[in-house]
C-alpha cells in the first residue's frame, strides 16, 4: 500500500510539474507574440484567430517550438493569416495547408500549401480562387521576407492593415478581385521595392495619395473598378519605371496633371469611366519648358480615356504615335477636327464616337485599322479610301451604329 501511495504521489507531482511547465511556456509565448499582436486577443479572447493560432502552436504543433525558436514568428504569422482568410470555411485543424501527409502536422511551414521559401524564409505567398470570406490580419507584417503576396479572388473583406508597410522586401502585391474596403494605408506607399501593385476589383475609396510617387520602382499599377475619387496627384510623374496604369471605373475627377504626361508617353494608359476634365495631354516631343525630363520617346501602345468629360481638340501629338495600337476617346466633349493619321502605322482600334468632332475623316487611314467608331459626331464626309481598309471589322459613323464582321458598312 505504501509503495502504491508513493507511486501515486510521484505521478501527481510529475503531472503537476508538467502543468506548471506548460503554463510557463504559454506565458512565454504570449510575451513574445504580444510584440506583434494585441495582447488582449491572445489572452482574453479565446475565440480570436490569434489565440487559436497560439493554442495550436503550444498544444498541437508537433514541431514543439520553444518561444525563442527562430521560425516561431514566421510560423505564427502564417497561421494567423490562414485562419483569418478562411475562418470557419477552412478546417485549420486539418492538414489542407500544413502538409500533404495527413499524419504529419509537424511539417516545416515552408512545405505548407500556398508558400514558397528561399532557405527557411517565406518569400512568396499565393492564394487564388479559394473559398474564403475573411480578412487580411495585421500579423501579415510579421512576414518581412515576403517578395510576392498574391491573395486574389478569395472574398477578403474589411480594410487593409497598415502593417503592410512592414513588408520592405515586397516586389509584388496583388489583392485583386476581393471586397476590400476603406482607403489605402499610407504605409503601403513606402514600399520602395514594389514593382507590381494590383488592387483591381475591390471597394477601396478615398484619394490616391501623393505619396504614390515614392514607389520609384513601380512598373505595373492597376486600381480598376474601385471607388477612388478626387484629383490625380502630380507625383505620378515621378514613376519613371511605370509601364502600365489602369484607373478605369473609378470616381476620379479634375484634369490630367502635366507631370503625368511624361509617364503616359511610355505606358499603356487606361482611365475610362471616370469624371476627368480639362484637355488631353499633348504628347509633344518635349513635355514642357519647365520639365526636367527633356526629350522623350513616345512608345505608348494604348490610350483609353473614354467616358470622361474631357474637352478641347485632339492634340497633333496623337498623330505622331507610330506604336499606338488603340485610341479610345469616345463619350467625351472633344471638338475640332481629327488629326492626321498617316503615321499611325500600328493603329488597330480607333474609337472617337460620342464627341463633337467636325470636318472630314482624313483620306489616309491606317491600313491596320480593325475597329473605327465615329458615331454621334459632326463629321460631314467619308473618304472613299475607307473601302480599301481590308482588315476592318467594325465601322460606326455618325448617328448610327453599324457592325460588320465581313467587311464594313456605311450609314
Short mmCIF file of C-alpha atoms in Angstrom, two decimals:
data_model
loop_
_atom_site.label_atom_id
_atom_site.label_comp_id
_atom_site.label_asym_id
_atom_site.label_seq_id
_atom_site.Cartn_x
_atom_site.Cartn_y
_atom_site.Cartn_z
CA UNK A 1 0.00 0.00 0.00
CA UNK A 2 2.83 2.38 0.90
CA UNK A 3 4.57 1.63 -2.41
CA UNK A 4 1.29 2.29 -4.29
CA UNK A 5 0.83 5.58 -2.44
CA UNK A 6 4.36 6.68 -3.29
CA UNK A 7 3.78 5.81 -6.93
CA UNK A 8 0.55 7.83 -7.00
CA UNK A 9 2.28 10.78 -5.29
CA UNK A 10 5.12 10.71 -7.81
CA UNK A 11 2.63 10.60 -10.67
CA UNK A 12 0.72 13.56 -9.24
CA UNK A 13 3.90 15.57 -8.74
CA UNK A 14 5.05 14.83 -12.30
CA UNK A 15 1.67 15.85 -13.71
CA UNK A 16 1.69 18.99 -11.58
CA UNK A 17 5.19 19.90 -12.78
CA UNK A 18 4.13 19.37 -16.42
CA UNK A 19 1.16 21.66 -15.84
CA UNK A 20 3.38 24.41 -14.42
CA UNK A 21 5.83 23.97 -17.27
CA UNK A 22 3.00 24.20 -19.80
CA UNK A 23 1.61 27.30 -18.12
CA UNK A 24 5.01 29.00 -18.00
CA UNK A 25 5.60 28.08 -21.63
CA UNK A 26 2.25 29.55 -22.64
CA UNK A 27 3.08 32.79 -20.86
CA UNK A 28 6.46 32.90 -22.60
CA UNK A 29 4.75 32.52 -25.97
CA UNK A 30 2.27 35.24 -25.09
CA UNK A 31 5.07 37.57 -24.06
CA UNK A 32 6.98 37.07 -27.34
CA UNK A 33 3.94 37.29 -29.62
CA UNK A 34 2.38 40.29 -27.86
CA UNK A 35 5.06 42.40 -29.53
CA UNK A 36 3.29 41.77 -32.82
CA UNK A 37 -0.29 41.07 -31.70
CA UNK A 38 -2.73 42.86 -29.44
CA UNK A 39 -2.19 41.12 -26.10
CA UNK A 40 -5.91 41.15 -25.34
CA UNK A 41 -6.53 38.97 -28.39
CA UNK A 42 -4.00 36.43 -27.14
CA UNK A 43 -5.09 36.32 -23.50
CA UNK A 44 -8.69 37.50 -23.11
CA UNK A 45 -10.37 36.43 -26.35
CA UNK A 46 -10.00 32.68 -26.75
CA UNK A 47 -12.10 32.78 -29.93
CA UNK A 48 -9.77 35.16 -31.76
CA UNK A 49 -7.68 33.69 -34.55
CA UNK A 50 -4.61 34.94 -32.70
CA UNK A 51 -5.50 32.92 -29.59
CA UNK A 52 -6.35 29.87 -31.69
CA UNK A 53 -3.03 30.11 -33.52
CA UNK A 54 -1.20 30.37 -30.21
CA UNK A 55 -3.10 27.37 -28.84
CA UNK A 56 -2.18 25.32 -31.91
CA UNK A 57 1.50 26.21 -31.57
CA UNK A 58 1.60 25.29 -27.88
CA UNK A 59 -0.66 22.25 -27.76
CA UNK A 60 -0.95 20.73 -31.24
CA UNK A 61 2.12 21.59 -33.26
CA UNK A 62 4.35 18.53 -33.44
CA UNK A 63 7.42 20.69 -34.04
CA UNK A 64 7.20 21.72 -30.36
CA UNK A 65 8.85 25.07 -30.94
CA UNK A 66 10.21 27.00 -27.99
CA UNK A 67 9.28 30.66 -27.54
CA UNK A 68 12.75 31.55 -28.80
CA UNK A 69 12.75 29.36 -31.93
CA UNK A 70 13.97 31.41 -34.93
CA UNK A 71 10.96 30.50 -37.10
CA UNK A 72 8.31 30.92 -34.40
CA UNK A 73 7.14 34.34 -35.60
CA UNK A 74 7.03 33.26 -39.24
CA UNK A 75 5.01 30.16 -38.36
CA UNK A 76 2.66 32.18 -36.15
CA UNK A 77 2.19 34.88 -38.81
CA UNK A 78 1.24 32.29 -41.43
CA UNK A 79 -1.16 30.56 -39.03
CA UNK A 80 -2.98 33.79 -38.22
CA UNK A 81 -3.17 34.72 -41.89
CA UNK A 82 -4.60 31.36 -42.95
CA UNK A 83 -7.11 31.34 -40.13
CA UNK A 84 -8.13 34.95 -40.83
CA UNK A 85 -8.53 34.41 -44.55
CA UNK A 86 -10.54 31.20 -44.39
CA UNK A 87 -12.11 31.42 -40.93
CA UNK A 88 -14.85 28.83 -40.41
CA UNK A 89 -14.86 27.87 -44.09
CA UNK A 90 -11.49 26.19 -43.65
CA UNK A 91 -10.57 23.35 -41.33
CA UNK A 92 -7.35 24.77 -39.98
CA UNK A 93 -7.08 21.88 -37.53
CA UNK A 94 -6.80 19.63 -40.56
CA UNK A 95 -3.83 19.32 -42.86
CA UNK A 96 -5.03 21.02 -46.06
CA UNK A 97 -2.44 23.76 -45.95
CA UNK A 98 0.02 22.27 -43.50
CA UNK A 99 1.09 19.07 -45.18
CA UNK A 100 0.35 16.64 -47.95
CA UNK A 101 0.83 13.92 -45.35
CA UNK A 102 -2.38 13.56 -43.34
CA UNK A 103 -0.47 12.03 -40.43
CA UNK A 104 2.01 14.87 -40.04
CA UNK A 105 1.10 18.21 -38.51
CA UNK A 106 4.71 18.93 -37.66
CA UNK A 107 5.92 19.69 -41.15
CA UNK A 108 8.01 22.79 -41.70
CA UNK A 109 5.88 25.79 -42.75
CA UNK A 110 7.92 26.14 -45.93
CA UNK A 111 6.16 22.96 -47.09
CA UNK A 112 2.66 24.26 -46.38
CA UNK A 113 0.36 24.93 -49.29
CA UNK A 114 0.49 28.35 -51.00
CA UNK A 115 4.02 29.06 -49.71
CA UNK A 116 7.45 29.28 -51.32
CA UNK A 117 10.67 29.78 -49.38
CA UNK A 118 14.26 30.73 -50.01
CA UNK A 119 16.33 28.99 -47.40
CA UNK A 120 13.91 28.81 -44.49
CA UNK A 121 12.32 32.21 -45.11
CA UNK A 122 8.86 32.63 -46.69
CA UNK A 123 9.30 34.84 -49.77
CA UNK A 124 6.13 34.05 -51.72
CA UNK A 125 2.53 33.56 -50.62
CA UNK A 126 -0.10 32.92 -53.28
CA UNK A 127 -3.74 32.04 -52.56
CA UNK A 128 -6.07 32.34 -55.54
CA UNK A 129 -9.63 31.30 -56.31
CA UNK A 130 -10.23 29.67 -52.93
CA UNK A 131 -13.33 29.62 -50.75
CA UNK A 132 -12.72 32.27 -48.14
CA UNK A 133 -14.54 35.21 -46.59
CA UNK A 134 -12.09 36.56 -44.11
CA UNK A 135 -9.71 39.49 -43.65
CA UNK A 136 -6.07 40.36 -44.05
CA UNK A 137 -4.78 40.47 -40.45
CA UNK A 138 -2.19 42.89 -39.03
CA UNK A 139 0.09 39.89 -38.48
CA UNK A 140 0.85 39.92 -42.21
CA UNK A 141 3.50 42.45 -41.19
CA UNK A 142 5.45 39.69 -39.44
CA UNK A 143 6.36 38.09 -42.79
CA UNK A 144 9.02 40.68 -43.58
CA UNK A 145 10.88 38.45 -46.07
CA UNK A 146 7.94 38.33 -48.48
CA UNK A 147 8.76 39.36 -52.04
CA UNK A 148 5.43 38.35 -53.58
CA UNK A 149 1.99 38.42 -51.97
CA UNK A 150 -0.96 37.36 -54.13
CA UNK A 151 -4.34 36.91 -52.44
CA UNK A 152 -6.85 37.11 -55.28
CA UNK A 153 -10.49 36.10 -55.62
CA UNK A 154 -10.84 34.83 -52.04
CA UNK A 155 -13.50 37.32 -50.84
CA UNK A 156 -11.30 39.31 -48.49
CA UNK A 157 -13.28 42.00 -46.67
CA UNK A 158 -12.76 45.00 -44.37
CA UNK A 159 -9.74 47.27 -44.71
CA UNK A 160 -6.05 46.89 -45.42
CA UNK A 161 -3.81 46.81 -42.32
CA UNK A 162 -1.14 49.49 -42.08
CA UNK A 163 1.29 46.69 -41.17
CA UNK A 164 1.63 46.04 -44.91
CA UNK A 165 4.23 48.77 -44.70
CA UNK A 166 6.49 46.36 -42.78
CA UNK A 167 6.99 44.23 -45.90
CA UNK A 168 10.04 46.16 -47.02
CA UNK A 169 11.20 43.44 -49.43
CA UNK A 170 7.88 43.19 -51.27
CA UNK A 171 8.01 43.42 -55.07
CA UNK A 172 4.54 42.13 -55.99
CA UNK A 173 1.29 42.94 -54.16
CA UNK A 174 -1.84 41.55 -55.80
CA UNK A 175 -5.07 41.70 -53.78
CA UNK A 176 -7.38 41.91 -56.79
CA UNK A 177 -10.97 40.68 -57.07
CA UNK A 178 -11.94 40.84 -53.41
CA UNK A 179 -14.27 43.15 -51.47
CA UNK A 180 -11.69 45.14 -49.51
CA UNK A 181 -12.98 48.49 -48.28
CA UNK A 182 -11.60 51.74 -46.93
CA UNK A 183 -8.58 53.72 -48.07
CA UNK A 184 -5.10 52.53 -48.94
CA UNK A 185 -2.85 52.87 -45.84
CA UNK A 186 -0.11 55.43 -46.34
CA UNK A 187 2.45 52.89 -45.18
CA UNK A 188 1.90 50.93 -48.40
CA UNK A 189 3.33 53.83 -50.41
CA UNK A 190 6.61 53.44 -48.51
CA UNK A 191 7.39 50.05 -50.08
CA UNK A 192 10.28 51.28 -52.19
CA UNK A 193 10.95 47.85 -53.75
CA UNK A 194 7.37 47.40 -55.04
CA UNK A 195 7.16 46.73 -58.79
CA UNK A 196 3.57 45.48 -59.15
CA UNK A 197 0.52 46.86 -57.34
CA UNK A 198 -2.81 45.30 -58.31
CA UNK A 199 -5.89 46.23 -56.26
CA UNK A 200 -8.47 45.97 -59.04
CA UNK A 201 -12.00 44.78 -58.33
CA UNK A 202 -12.39 45.92 -54.72
CA UNK A 203 -14.33 48.68 -52.93
CA UNK A 204 -11.42 50.92 -51.99
CA UNK A 205 -12.17 54.62 -51.75
CA UNK A 206 -10.56 57.91 -50.82
CA UNK A 207 -7.94 59.76 -52.80
CA UNK A 208 -4.82 58.34 -54.40
CA UNK A 209 -2.21 59.82 -52.07
CA UNK A 210 0.60 61.97 -53.35
CA UNK A 211 2.97 59.54 -51.62
CA UNK A 212 2.41 57.18 -54.55
CA UNK A 213 5.30 58.99 -56.19
CA UNK A 214 7.61 57.34 -53.65
CA UNK A 215 7.09 53.95 -55.31
CA UNK A 216 10.10 54.61 -57.51
CA UNK A 217 10.38 51.01 -58.80
CA UNK A 218 6.71 50.61 -59.71
CA UNK A 219 6.16 49.18 -63.19
CA UNK A 220 2.55 47.96 -63.08
CA UNK A 221 -0.34 49.79 -61.40
CA UNK A 222 -3.91 48.52 -61.59
CA UNK A 223 -6.59 50.19 -59.45
CA UNK A 224 -9.51 49.48 -61.80
CA UNK A 225 -13.06 49.05 -60.56
CA UNK A 226 -12.87 50.70 -57.16
CA UNK A 227 -14.27 53.92 -55.70
CA UNK A 228 -11.18 56.12 -55.74
CA UNK A 229 -12.09 59.80 -56.06
CA UNK A 230 -10.50 63.21 -56.15
CA UNK A 231 -7.79 64.51 -58.43
CA UNK A 232 -4.83 62.58 -59.79
CA UNK A 233 -1.70 63.56 -57.84
CA UNK A 234 1.05 65.25 -59.85
CA UNK A 235 3.53 62.88 -58.16
CA UNK A 236 2.50 60.26 -60.74
CA UNK A 237 5.11 61.98 -62.86
CA UNK A 238 7.83 60.59 -60.60
CA UNK A 239 7.04 56.99 -61.51
CA UNK A 240 9.61 56.77 -64.25
CA UNK A 241 9.63 52.94 -64.35
CA UNK A 242 5.87 52.67 -64.91
CA UNK A 243 4.80 50.68 -67.99
CA UNK A 244 1.11 50.12 -67.29
CA UNK A 245 -1.54 52.14 -65.47
CA UNK A 246 -5.22 51.21 -65.21
CA UNK A 247 -7.54 53.53 -63.31
CA UNK A 248 -10.73 52.58 -65.19
CA UNK A 249 -14.10 52.59 -63.45
CA UNK A 250 -13.43 54.88 -60.50
CA UNK A 251 -14.63 58.34 -59.48
CA UNK A 252 -11.53 60.34 -60.33
CA UNK A 253 -12.03 63.98 -61.26
CA UNK A 254 -10.09 67.04 -62.35
CA UNK A 255 -7.54 67.47 -65.10
CA UNK A 256 -4.76 65.05 -66.01
CA UNK A 257 -1.63 66.57 -64.39
CA UNK A 258 1.00 67.91 -66.75
CA UNK A 259 3.69 65.95 -64.90
CA UNK A 260 1.83 62.74 -65.74
CA UNK A 261 2.31 63.39 -69.45
CA UNK A 262 5.91 62.21 -69.32
CA UNK A 263 4.87 58.89 -67.77
CA UNK A 264 1.92 58.49 -70.13
CA UNK A 265 4.24 58.74 -73.12
CA UNK A 266 5.83 55.41 -72.18
CA UNK A 267 3.00 53.25 -70.95
CA UNK A 268 -0.41 51.78 -71.55
CA UNK A 269 -2.92 54.27 -70.14
CA UNK A 270 -6.44 53.25 -69.05
CA UNK A 271 -8.57 55.87 -67.29
CA UNK A 272 -12.03 55.23 -68.76
CA UNK A 273 -15.29 55.74 -66.88
CA UNK A 274 -14.24 58.49 -64.52
CA UNK A 275 -15.02 62.22 -64.24
CA UNK A 276 -11.79 63.59 -65.67
CA UNK A 277 -11.98 67.10 -67.10
CA UNK A 278 -9.72 69.52 -68.92
CA UNK A 279 -7.81 68.88 -72.12
CA UNK A 280 -5.92 65.86 -73.40
CA UNK A 281 -2.15 65.71 -72.85
CA UNK A 282 -0.27 66.98 -75.89
CA UNK A 283 2.30 64.18 -76.15
CA UNK A 284 4.66 66.61 -77.82
CA UNK A 285 8.36 65.90 -78.35
CA UNK A 286 9.17 68.00 -75.28
CA UNK A 287 6.87 67.84 -72.27
CA UNK A 288 7.27 71.49 -71.30
CA UNK A 289 9.94 74.13 -70.88
CA UNK A 290 9.81 73.64 -67.11
CA UNK A 291 10.13 69.86 -67.24
CA UNK A 292 13.35 68.19 -66.14
CA UNK A 293 12.67 65.18 -68.37
CA UNK A 294 13.70 66.87 -71.60
CA UNK A 295 13.27 64.88 -74.82
CA UNK A 296 11.03 61.83 -74.56
CA UNK A 297 10.48 58.91 -76.86
CA UNK A 298 6.82 58.16 -77.37
CA UNK A 299 6.25 54.40 -77.39
CA UNK A 300 2.76 54.13 -75.97
CA UNK A 301 0.54 51.34 -77.31
CA UNK A 302 -2.90 52.01 -75.82
CA UNK A 303 -4.78 55.07 -74.59
CA UNK A 304 -8.24 54.53 -73.10
CA UNK A 305 -9.85 57.73 -71.85
CA UNK A 306 -13.43 57.16 -72.99
CA UNK A 307 -16.47 58.08 -70.87
CA UNK A 308 -14.98 61.11 -69.13
CA UNK A 309 -15.61 64.87 -69.50
CA UNK A 310 -12.52 65.83 -71.48
CA UNK A 311 -12.75 68.93 -73.67
CA UNK A 312 -10.79 70.66 -76.39
CA UNK A 313 -9.29 69.27 -79.55
CA UNK A 314 -7.24 66.15 -80.13
CA UNK A 315 -3.58 67.29 -79.96
CA UNK A 316 -1.42 66.83 -83.04
CA UNK A 317 0.95 64.71 -81.00
CA UNK A 318 -1.54 61.85 -81.18
CA UNK A 319 -0.84 61.63 -84.90
CA UNK A 320 2.87 61.02 -84.23
CA UNK A 321 2.49 57.82 -82.21
CA UNK A 322 3.79 55.14 -84.52
CA UNK A 323 3.47 52.46 -81.81
CA UNK A 324 -0.12 53.32 -80.84
CA UNK A 325 -2.47 50.36 -81.37
CA UNK A 326 -5.62 51.60 -79.64
CA UNK A 327 -7.05 55.07 -79.06
CA UNK A 328 -10.39 55.19 -77.24
CA UNK A 329 -11.74 58.69 -76.61
CA UNK A 330 -15.48 58.02 -77.04
CA UNK A 331 -18.12 59.70 -74.88
CA UNK A 332 -16.27 62.91 -74.04
CA UNK A 333 -16.75 66.54 -75.07
CA UNK A 334 -13.95 66.76 -77.64
CA UNK A 335 -14.26 69.17 -80.57
CA UNK A 336 -12.29 70.24 -83.61
CA UNK A 337 -11.05 68.07 -86.44
CA UNK A 338 -9.47 64.63 -86.48
CA UNK A 339 -5.66 64.60 -86.54
CA UNK A 340 -3.65 63.34 -89.47
CA UNK A 341 -3.38 59.55 -89.22
CA UNK A 342 -0.70 58.92 -91.83
CA UNK A 343 1.94 57.97 -89.25
CA UNK A 344 -0.33 55.76 -87.13
CA UNK A 345 1.00 52.63 -88.77
CA UNK A 346 0.17 50.33 -85.84
CA UNK A 347 -3.37 51.53 -85.14
CA UNK A 348 -6.00 48.77 -84.87
CA UNK A 349 -8.76 50.30 -82.73
CA UNK A 350 -9.89 53.92 -83.05
CA UNK A 351 -12.95 54.99 -81.04
CA UNK A 352 -13.96 58.65 -81.21
CA UNK A 353 -17.76 58.32 -81.02
CA UNK A 354 -19.96 60.49 -78.85
CA UNK A 355 -17.98 63.74 -79.11
CA UNK A 356 -18.36 66.99 -81.08
CA UNK A 357 -15.71 66.38 -83.71
CA UNK A 358 -16.30 68.09 -87.06
CA UNK A 359 -14.87 68.30 -90.55
CA UNK A 360 -13.93 65.26 -92.59
CA UNK A 361 -12.34 61.92 -91.86
CA UNK A 362 -8.72 62.03 -93.11
CA UNK A 363 -8.17 60.44 -96.50
CA UNK A 364 -5.13 58.49 -95.39
CA UNK A 365 -6.13 55.96 -92.74
CA UNK A 366 -4.01 53.30 -91.00
CA UNK A 367 -4.12 50.12 -93.12
CA UNK A 368 -4.03 48.07 -89.92
CA UNK A 369 -7.34 49.53 -88.67
CA UNK A 370 -9.84 46.90 -87.47
CA UNK A 371 -12.37 48.97 -85.50
CA UNK A 372 -13.37 52.55 -86.31
CA UNK A 373 -16.08 54.29 -84.28
CA UNK A 374 -17.11 57.78 -85.38
CA UNK A 375 -20.81 57.73 -84.46
CA UNK A 376 -22.54 60.72 -82.87
CA UNK A 377 -20.15 63.43 -84.06
CA UNK A 378 -20.50 66.21 -86.64
CA UNK A 379 -18.48 64.65 -89.45
CA UNK A 380 -19.52 65.87 -92.90
CA UNK A 381 -17.89 63.40 -95.26
CA UNK A 382 -16.33 59.97 -95.52
CA UNK A 383 -13.34 59.39 -97.82
CA UNK A 384 -13.65 56.65 -100.42
CA UNK A 385 -10.30 55.32 -99.17
CA UNK A 386 -12.17 53.60 -96.33
CA UNK A 387 -13.14 51.00 -98.89
CA UNK A 388 -9.51 49.89 -99.08
CA UNK A 389 -9.27 49.01 -95.39
CA UNK A 390 -9.25 45.25 -95.79
CA UNK A 391 -8.75 44.48 -92.09
CA UNK A 392 -11.64 46.48 -90.75
CA UNK A 393 -14.40 44.57 -88.98
CA UNK A 394 -16.37 47.39 -87.38
CA UNK A 395 -17.15 50.85 -88.74
CA UNK A 396 -19.58 53.18 -86.96
CA UNK A 397 -20.45 56.53 -88.47
CA UNK A 398 -22.49 59.50 -87.37
CA UNK A 399 -25.89 58.78 -85.85
CA UNK A 400 -25.94 55.08 -86.44
CA UNK A 401 -24.00 52.04 -85.28
CA UNK A 402 -23.05 49.57 -87.95
CA UNK A 403 -21.27 46.32 -87.23
CA UNK A 404 -19.90 44.02 -89.88
CA UNK A 405 -17.53 41.17 -89.37
CA UNK A 406 -17.22 40.51 -93.08
CA UNK A 407 -16.06 43.93 -94.30
CA UNK A 408 -17.67 47.22 -93.20
CA UNK A 409 -20.80 49.21 -93.80
CA UNK A 410 -21.60 52.91 -94.21
CA UNK A 411 -24.75 54.56 -92.87
#
